[in-house]
């Protein structure tokens, strides 16, 4: 990596430490991986009956 | 503490929204959180770009397993070629899924970098949602600055994944302004208010401000579009060919991890591909 690369990685690292909740993201990822059905969206569906 | 092997797809509403930047940030954050490099993997299974990227260089230096080009490359004319040969259609998702399986073996977590917006690749049956399904990867969306537009874009993307029952975790919103009508603080307040009221399952995991150093990343990560079909991959080496190379054949810089498998590279690529083994490392000087 170049010096510019290292500066970008350092800046990104600092931004993530300050602004991103990685711990919560990992916890949710673990939950969604183990129980994906709990994350299914509850979307309204187009009526399928005859005549609506 | 994470126990089960995890996969996560990073997706967004368009190219250059910051998917690769967020993917890199996640890799850095994982190392900061105590993950060891050999426990982490990064892959961009379908891509429009064939250039070297910062995330690939970071992975190589850190010894993180990485495959940043392909196996599916949307070179110019790819769609027409696929539509002319529909039998290859279903193979694309399988190729990507196999690549993800391969690179994820023995890892605690694999970051899967999405391509373009969620339906990119759908024309050939290989959208990001198709890949998320095939790879069993929940999705993190990279969001844009703003409030209404940011939520609308989030929902457009999220619904596309949710139509295939892919879990959408939430979002990291990128490139927020520190002040003004769309200031980071204002956007954070309203985006969290929206999620809490209308999408209680999804979270706003972070809001990243614009940053001068990262401003150049967009240009640096600019897509090096391939204008011809990448050459076919070389056949897997035989057992005899897999013998360690003699010292005199040290044609590549040493690397901590053989993370970038040999594959055909288009002539238009700006990457300095090693001419001897055709790996993606820079040739030795």
CSV table of C-alpha atoms in Angstrom, one decimal, chain B residues 5 7 41 43 45 65 67 71 93-107 110 112 131 133-137:
chain,number,residue,atom,x,y,z
B,5,UNK,CA,-19.5,-18.6,10.5
B,7,UNK,CA,-21.5,-13.8,5.8
B,41,UNK,CA,-12.5,-12.9,4.0
B,43,UNK,CA,-15.0,-11.2,-2.0
B,45,UNK,CA,-18.2,-12.1,-6.6
B,65,UNK,CA,-8.3,-13.8,2.0
B,67,UNK,CA,-11.0,-12.1,-4.3
B,71,UNK,CA,-15.7,-14.8,-10.9
B,93,UNK,CA,-25.0,-17.5,-9.5
B,94,UNK,CA,-23.5,-21.0,-8.9
B,95,UNK,CA,-20.1,-19.7,-9.9
B,96,UNK,CA,-20.4,-16.9,-7.4
B,97,UNK,CA,-21.8,-19.0,-4.7
B,98,UNK,CA,-19.0,-21.6,-5.1
B,99,UNK,CA,-16.4,-18.8,-4.9
B,100,UNK,CA,-18.0,-17.5,-1.7
B,101,UNK,CA,-18.1,-21.0,-0.3
B,102,UNK,CA,-14.4,-21.5,-1.2
B,103,UNK,CA,-13.1,-18.3,0.3
B,104,UNK,CA,-15.3,-18.6,3.4
B,105,UNK,CA,-14.0,-22.0,4.3
B,106,UNK,CA,-12.5,-21.8,7.8
B,107,UNK,CA,-13.4,-18.1,8.2
B,110,UNK,CA,-16.9,-13.1,5.0
B,112,UNK,CA,-19.4,-9.9,0.2
B,131,UNK,CA,-26.4,-13.8,-4.8
B,133,UNK,CA,-30.0,-15.9,-1.4
B,134,UNK,CA,-27.4,-18.4,-2.9
B,135,UNK,CA,-24.8,-17.4,-0.3
B,136,UNK,CA,-27.2,-17.1,2.6
B,137,UNK,CA,-25.9,-13.6,3.3
